[in-house]
Coordinates of C-alpha atoms in Angstrom, one line a residue:
M14 CA 0.0 0.0 0.0
A15 CA 1.2 3.5 -0.8
S16 CA 2.7 5.3 2.2
S17 CA 0.8 8.2 3.7
G18 CA 4.0 10.0 4.7
A19 CA 5.3 10.7 8.1
A20 CA 2.7 11.9 10.6
K21 CA 3.0 15.5 11.7
E22 CA 1.3 17.4 14.5
L23 CA -2.1 18.6 13.3
Q24 CA -2.1 22.4 12.9
L25 CA -5.7 22.9 11.7
Q26 CA -6.9 25.4 14.4
G27 CA -10.4 25.8 15.7
L28 CA -10.9 29.3 17.0
R29 CA -13.0 30.6 20.0
T30 CA -13.2 34.3 18.8
Y31 CA -14.3 36.0 15.6
E32 CA -11.2 38.2 15.1
Q33 CA -9.9 36.2 12.1
E34 CA -13.0 35.8 10.0
P35 CA -12.5 35.7 6.2
R36 CA -13.8 38.5 4.0
R37 CA -17.2 37.9 2.4
S38 CA -19.2 39.3 -0.4
A39 CA -21.4 42.3 0.5
S40 CA -24.1 40.9 -1.7
L41 CA -24.9 38.0 0.6
I42 CA -28.1 38.1 2.7
V43 CA -26.8 37.9 6.2
N44 CA -29.0 36.1 8.8
S45 CA -26.4 36.2 11.7
Q46 CA -23.0 37.7 12.1
E47 CA -21.5 35.5 14.9
P48 CA -21.5 32.8 13.9
F49 CA -21.7 33.9 10.3
N50 CA -24.8 32.6 8.4
A51 CA -25.8 34.0 5.1
E52 CA -27.7 33.0 2.0
T53 CA -27.4 33.8 -1.7
P54 CA -29.7 36.4 -3.3
A55 CA -32.3 34.2 -5.0
S56 CA -31.8 35.8 -8.4
V57 CA -28.1 34.7 -8.3
L58 CA -29.1 31.1 -7.8
S59 CA -31.2 30.9 -11.0
S60 CA -28.6 32.8 -13.1
S61 CA -25.9 30.0 -13.1
Y62 CA -26.0 26.3 -12.8
L63 CA -22.9 26.3 -10.5
T64 CA -23.1 28.7 -7.6
D65 CA -20.0 30.9 -7.2
E66 CA -18.1 29.9 -4.1
D67 CA -18.1 33.5 -2.8
M68 CA -21.9 33.6 -3.2
F69 CA -22.6 30.1 -2.0
Y70 CA -24.6 30.0 1.2
K71 CA -22.6 30.0 4.5
R72 CA -23.7 27.9 7.4
N73 CA -21.5 28.0 10.5
H74 CA -21.7 27.1 14.1
G75 CA -18.7 29.0 15.4
P76 CA -15.6 31.0 14.3
I77 CA -14.0 29.8 11.0
P78 CA -11.0 27.6 11.6
I79 CA -7.6 28.4 10.2
L80 CA -4.7 26.4 8.8
P81 CA -1.4 28.5 8.7
D82 CA 0.6 25.7 7.0
P83 CA -1.0 23.1 4.8
S84 CA 2.0 20.8 5.0
T85 CA 1.2 20.2 8.7
Y86 CA -2.3 18.9 8.0
N87 CA -3.0 15.2 8.6
L88 CA -6.4 13.4 8.4
I89 CA -6.7 10.8 11.1
V90 CA -8.7 7.7 10.2
T91 CA -9.3 5.5 13.3
G92 CA -11.8 3.4 15.3
A93 CA -13.2 0.0 14.6
L94 CA -11.2 -0.8 11.5
P95 CA -8.2 -3.0 10.6
N96 CA -5.7 -0.3 9.6
P97 CA -5.7 3.2 11.2
L98 CA -4.3 5.9 9.0
S99 CA -2.8 9.4 9.2
L100 CA -3.0 11.0 5.8
S101 CA -1.3 14.2 4.6
L102 CA -3.1 16.5 2.3
D103 CA -0.6 15.8 -0.5
F104 CA -1.3 12.0 -0.1
L105 CA -5.1 12.6 -0.4
K106 CA -4.5 14.6 -3.5
S107 CA -2.4 11.7 -5.0
L108 CA -5.4 9.4 -4.8
P109 CA -7.8 9.1 -7.8
K110 CA -9.6 12.4 -8.1
Y111 CA -13.3 12.6 -8.8
T112 CA -15.4 15.6 -9.6
V113 CA -19.1 15.4 -8.5
V114 CA -21.6 18.1 -9.3
A115 CA -23.9 18.2 -6.2
T116 CA -26.4 20.4 -4.5
L117 CA -26.0 21.1 -0.8
Q118 CA -29.0 22.4 1.1
C119 CA -29.3 23.4 4.7
A120 CA -32.1 21.4 6.4
G121 CA -33.5 24.8 7.5
N122 CA -33.9 26.1 3.9
R123 CA -37.2 28.1 3.7
R124 CA -37.6 28.1 7.5
T125 CA -39.1 31.6 7.6
E126 CA -42.2 30.4 5.8
M127 CA -42.7 27.8 8.5
S128 CA -42.3 30.6 11.2
K129 CA -45.3 32.4 9.8
V130 CA -47.5 29.5 10.8
R131 CA -46.0 29.1 14.3
K132 CA -42.7 30.2 15.7
V133 CA -39.8 27.9 15.3
R134 CA -36.2 28.0 16.5
G135 CA -33.2 28.4 14.1
V136 CA -31.6 30.6 11.6
G137 CA -34.2 32.5 9.6
W138 CA -33.4 31.2 6.2
G139 CA -35.3 32.2 3.1
A140 CA -35.4 30.0 0.0
A141 CA -31.6 30.3 -0.8
A142 CA -29.8 28.3 1.8
I143 CA -28.9 26.0 -1.1
G144 CA -26.3 25.9 -3.8
T145 CA -24.7 23.7 -6.4
A146 CA -21.0 23.2 -7.0
A147 CA -18.5 20.9 -8.8
W148 CA -16.7 19.3 -5.8
G149 CA -13.3 17.7 -6.4
G150 CA -11.5 15.2 -4.2
A151 CA -11.0 11.6 -3.2
K152 CA -13.8 9.2 -2.7
L153 CA -14.3 8.3 1.0
S154 CA -14.9 4.7 -0.1
D155 CA -11.3 4.6 -1.5
V156 CA -9.8 6.0 1.7
L157 CA -11.7 3.6 3.8
K158 CA -10.5 0.7 1.6
L159 CA -6.9 1.8 2.4
A160 CA -7.9 1.4 6.0
G161 CA -8.9 -2.2 5.4
V162 CA -12.7 -1.6 4.9
D163 CA -13.9 -3.0 1.6
H164 CA -16.4 -1.3 -0.7
F165 CA -20.1 -1.9 0.1
S166 CA -19.3 -2.9 3.7
N167 CA -22.1 -2.5 6.2
V168 CA -20.0 -3.7 9.2
T169 CA -16.3 -4.1 9.9
A170 CA -14.7 -7.1 11.6
E171 CA -14.4 -4.9 14.6
K172 CA -18.2 -4.3 14.6
G173 CA -18.0 -0.7 13.2
R174 CA -21.3 0.3 11.5
H175 CA -21.1 4.1 11.4
V176 CA -18.6 6.7 10.0
E177 CA -18.2 9.7 12.2
F178 CA -16.7 13.0 10.9
V179 CA -15.1 15.2 13.5
S180 CA -14.4 18.8 12.6
C181 CA -12.2 21.3 14.4
D182 CA -15.1 23.8 14.3
L183 CA -15.8 24.7 17.9
C184 CA -19.4 25.4 18.7
K185 CA -21.5 26.2 21.8
E186 CA -24.0 23.4 21.2
E187 CA -21.1 21.0 21.9
N188 CA -20.1 23.0 25.0
G189 CA -17.2 24.4 23.1
G190 CA -16.2 21.1 21.6
A191 CA -16.0 20.0 17.9
Y192 CA -18.9 19.8 15.5
K193 CA -19.4 16.2 14.4
A194 CA -21.9 14.0 12.5
S195 CA -22.0 10.5 11.0
I196 CA -23.4 8.4 8.2
P197 CA -23.9 4.7 8.0
L198 CA -20.9 2.6 7.0
L199 CA -22.7 1.2 4.0
H200 CA -23.3 4.7 2.7
A201 CA -19.7 5.7 3.2
T202 CA -18.2 2.6 1.6
N203 CA -20.5 2.6 -1.5
P204 CA -18.5 4.2 -4.4
E205 CA -21.7 4.9 -6.2
A206 CA -22.8 7.2 -3.3
D207 CA -20.1 9.6 -4.4
V208 CA -19.2 10.7 -0.8
L209 CA -16.1 12.9 -1.2
L210 CA -13.3 14.1 0.9
A211 CA -13.2 17.4 -1.1
Y212 CA -10.4 19.8 -1.4
E213 CA -11.7 21.7 -4.4
M214 CA -14.9 23.7 -5.2
N215 CA -15.7 24.7 -8.8
G216 CA -12.1 24.0 -9.8
K217 CA -10.5 26.1 -7.1
V218 CA -9.0 25.3 -3.7
L219 CA -11.7 25.3 -1.0
N220 CA -11.9 28.7 0.7
R221 CA -12.1 28.9 4.5
D222 CA -15.8 29.4 4.7
H223 CA -16.4 26.2 2.8
G224 CA -14.1 23.9 4.7
Y225 CA -10.4 24.5 3.7
P226 CA -8.3 22.4 3.6
L227 CA -10.7 19.4 3.5
R228 CA -14.4 18.7 3.9
V229 CA -16.9 15.9 3.5
V230 CA -19.5 16.2 0.7
V231 CA -22.4 13.7 1.1
P232 CA -24.5 14.2 -2.0
G233 CA -28.3 14.0 -1.7
V234 CA -28.2 14.4 2.1
I235 CA -28.9 17.4 4.3
G236 CA -26.0 19.8 4.6
A237 CA -25.4 19.0 8.3
R238 CA -23.7 15.7 7.4
S239 CA -21.2 17.3 4.9
V240 CA -18.8 18.3 7.7
K241 CA -16.3 21.0 7.0
W242 CA -12.7 21.4 8.3
I243 CA -12.5 17.7 9.0
E244 CA -9.7 16.5 11.1
R245 CA -10.7 13.0 12.1
I246 CA -12.8 10.1 10.8
I247 CA -13.9 7.5 13.4
I248 CA -15.5 4.1 12.6
S249 CA -17.8 3.3 15.5
E250 CA -20.4 0.7 16.6
R251 CA -23.1 3.4 17.0
E252 CA -24.0 6.6 15.2
C253 CA -22.5 9.9 16.3
Q254 CA -23.7 10.9 19.8
G255 CA -23.1 14.6 19.2
F256 CA -25.7 17.4 19.6
F257 CA -26.4 17.9 15.9
Q258 CA -27.0 14.1 15.3
Q259 CA -29.0 13.4 18.5
K260 CA -30.7 16.7 19.6
D261 CA -31.1 18.6 16.3
Y262 CA -31.9 17.9 12.6
K263 CA -34.8 15.6 13.3
M264 CA -38.3 16.0 12.1
F265 CA -41.3 15.9 14.4
P266 CA -45.0 16.1 13.8
P267 CA -46.8 19.4 14.4
R268 CA -48.2 18.2 17.7
V269 CA -44.7 18.0 19.2
D270 CA -43.4 21.2 20.9
W271 CA -40.6 22.0 23.3
D272 CA -42.5 20.9 26.3
N273 CA -43.2 17.3 25.1
I274 CA -40.2 16.5 22.8
D275 CA -38.5 13.1 22.9
W276 CA -35.3 13.4 20.8
Q277 CA -34.7 9.7 20.9
S278 CA -38.1 8.9 19.3
R279 CA -36.9 10.1 15.8
R280 CA -34.0 9.2 13.6
P281 CA -31.5 11.8 12.4
L282 CA -32.4 13.3 9.0
M283 CA -30.4 12.1 6.0
D284 CA -31.9 12.4 2.4
F285 CA -33.7 15.7 1.8
P286 CA -37.2 15.6 0.1
V287 CA -38.2 16.9 -3.3
Q288 CA -38.0 20.7 -3.2
S289 CA -38.5 23.7 -5.5
A290 CA -38.6 27.5 -5.3
I291 CA -39.2 30.6 -7.5
C292 CA -36.1 32.8 -7.7
E293 CA -37.3 35.4 -10.1
P294 CA -39.4 37.5 -9.9
Q295 CA -39.1 38.3 -6.2
D296 CA -42.1 38.2 -3.8
G297 CA -44.0 41.4 -3.8
V298 CA -42.9 42.7 -7.1
V299 CA -45.3 45.1 -8.8
V300 CA -46.6 44.0 -12.2
K301 CA -49.2 45.7 -14.4
S302 CA -52.2 43.5 -14.8
G303 CA -52.2 41.7 -18.2
D304 CA -48.4 42.0 -18.6
A305 CA -46.2 39.0 -19.3
V306 CA -43.5 37.9 -16.9
D307 CA -40.6 35.5 -17.0
L308 CA -40.3 33.0 -14.2
Y309 CA -37.1 31.3 -13.0
G310 CA -36.2 28.9 -10.2
Y311 CA -34.8 25.6 -9.1
A312 CA -36.0 22.1 -8.2
V313 CA -34.0 19.4 -6.5
A314 CA -34.5 16.0 -4.8
G315 CA -32.4 14.1 -2.4
G316 CA -31.1 10.5 -2.5
G317 CA -29.9 10.7 -6.1
R318 CA -33.4 11.2 -7.5
G319 CA -33.9 13.6 -10.4
I320 CA -36.7 16.0 -11.2
E321 CA -39.5 14.6 -13.5
R322 CA -41.7 17.7 -13.7
V323 CA -42.0 21.3 -12.5
D324 CA -45.5 22.8 -12.4
I325 CA -46.4 26.5 -12.2
S326 CA -49.6 28.2 -11.4
V327 CA -50.2 32.0 -11.6
D328 CA -53.8 31.9 -10.3
N329 CA -53.2 30.4 -6.8
G330 CA -53.5 26.8 -7.9
K331 CA -56.6 26.9 -10.1
S332 CA -54.7 25.9 -13.2
W333 CA -51.1 24.7 -13.9
M334 CA -48.5 25.0 -16.6
E335 CA -45.3 22.9 -17.0
A336 CA -42.0 24.8 -16.8
H337 CA -39.1 24.1 -19.1
R338 CA -36.3 22.2 -17.3
L339 CA -32.9 23.5 -18.4
P340 CA -30.1 21.1 -19.3
K341 CA -27.9 19.9 -16.4
L342 CA -24.2 20.4 -16.2
Q343 CA -22.2 17.1 -16.4
V344 CA -18.5 16.5 -15.8
G345 CA -16.3 13.8 -17.1
S346 CA -14.4 12.8 -14.0
D347 CA -17.1 11.4 -11.7
G348 CA -16.5 7.8 -12.8
Y349 CA -19.7 7.4 -14.9
E350 CA -19.4 6.7 -18.6
D351 CA -23.2 6.5 -19.2
D352 CA -25.5 9.3 -18.0
S353 CA -28.3 6.8 -17.4
Q354 CA -26.1 5.2 -14.6
R355 CA -25.3 8.5 -12.9
P356 CA -27.1 9.4 -9.7
D357 CA -28.8 12.8 -9.9
W358 CA -27.1 14.8 -7.1
A359 CA -27.7 18.3 -8.5
W360 CA -30.6 20.6 -8.9
T361 CA -32.6 21.3 -12.1
L362 CA -33.0 24.9 -13.0
W363 CA -36.2 25.8 -14.7
E364 CA -37.9 28.7 -16.5
L365 CA -41.3 29.6 -17.8
K366 CA -41.3 32.7 -20.1
N367 CA -43.8 35.1 -21.4
V368 CA -46.6 34.2 -18.9
N369 CA -49.5 36.6 -18.8
V370 CA -50.6 37.5 -15.3
E371 CA -53.7 39.2 -13.9
T372 CA -52.4 41.0 -10.8
P373 CA -52.6 40.8 -7.9
C374 CA -52.0 37.1 -8.0
T375 CA -50.3 34.3 -6.2
V376 CA -47.6 32.3 -8.2
I377 CA -46.9 28.8 -7.1
V378 CA -44.2 26.2 -8.0
K379 CA -44.3 22.5 -7.2
A380 CA -42.1 19.7 -8.4
V381 CA -42.3 15.9 -8.8
D382 CA -39.2 13.8 -8.6
T383 CA -38.3 10.6 -10.5
A384 CA -39.8 8.4 -7.8
A385 CA -43.1 10.3 -8.1
N386 CA -42.7 12.0 -4.8
V387 CA -44.6 15.3 -4.6
Q388 CA -44.5 18.4 -2.5
P389 CA -47.2 19.0 0.2
A390 CA -49.5 21.9 -0.6
D391 CA -49.7 23.4 2.9
V392 CA -46.7 24.3 5.1
G393 CA -48.9 23.9 8.2
D394 CA -49.2 20.1 7.5
I395 CA -45.4 19.7 7.9
W396 CA -44.7 22.3 10.6
N397 CA -42.1 21.2 13.1
L398 CA -40.6 23.0 16.0
R399 CA -37.1 23.2 14.4
G400 CA -38.4 24.4 11.1
V401 CA -36.6 21.8 9.0
L402 CA -37.4 20.3 5.6
N403 CA -40.0 22.8 4.5
N404 CA -40.7 21.5 1.0
S405 CA -44.3 22.8 0.8
W406 CA -45.4 24.5 -2.4
H407 CA -43.4 27.7 -2.8
K408 CA -45.5 30.8 -3.3
I409 CA -44.9 34.4 -4.2
T410 CA -47.3 37.3 -4.6
L411 CA -47.2 39.7 -7.6
Q412 CA -48.8 43.0 -6.7
A413 CA -50.9 45.1 -9.0
Q414 CA -49.7 48.4 -10.2
H415 CA -51.6 51.2 -8.4
P416 CA -53.6 53.4 -10.9
S417 CA -52.0 56.6 -9.6
S418 CA -48.5 55.2 -10.6
M419 CA -49.4 54.4 -14.2
S420 CA -47.9 56.6 -16.8
K421 CA -50.3 58.9 -18.6
L422 CA -50.4 58.5 -22.4

């Protein structure tokens, strides 16, 4: 087996203050400063298939870690496996490289709509805590194979069944400890799941906000499992016992509130459901009644499922039109020679042009994925106390032009 190089002291530093934060685009929609959480302007999302790394949504739980010297970085792979590893960044880059186009989405995307039904806790995301990038790196399944865990393994000889990712991101929810999360071993060792140890984003070195020098990308799964600034991988008998796996990112029925919650009664969220949103025009835009508008947005489904159809209504659901789904961007280094074999990890952008509207009106989008899953009509039916996985029909209102503002002929 190829040598990983001599182990060095890990110098990836988790910080406890916000004095060394990276510079960010002033165009981001900021939801909180410390920790920094911001989303992309919706119009930017629909303007490009790949989301620029500077405009990609930022989801953080503490100060951004820093790595002064990349040569000091080592990824530790340990736990219930035959061959523990300490891998330098250079060694990881020497492994076969794959590029996977995948959409990441925060589980709280569109939380503010849920808050309008009943108050929920969490960052007040609009419909843009989502983005798509071409992620480059080594497959996690290949790295685990070097550690003696074969592809498609669901348990190791040492009884390991889960793969835990430990960051150096220090967060208050872990009492100042590291952010961590896990996925099942079978998911991690499946090469077709395309789980990456990514060091590139859109052909560039990861920046600090997105996990430099190394992050996990788990396509088709809520963003909370794609751990950034990873310093350790642990194979364990049980799933991660950290806060964000056990006491967050779980979906409860509307009857459950903070006074009767039982965290252990629900499983941690993994695949996200079918989702869609209108990016242009913006909610509340004034349009003269009878004029034509162009509509743009995204649709996406988790678990490798694609989008079969996107439906649009401009009369609050009385009638529907099918939107045009735009071509998807494919890359040649993801290991798939035939498009029909490739899992669908990325969104579908859609458009519907020259649509006549009678304002004021409510415009709705809903999508159907390739497994015939549909979006629920009413956000109240899926309300939950953490405001996660809001995939109800997305609606905007187009306002009528006031007569006094119309130009005189």
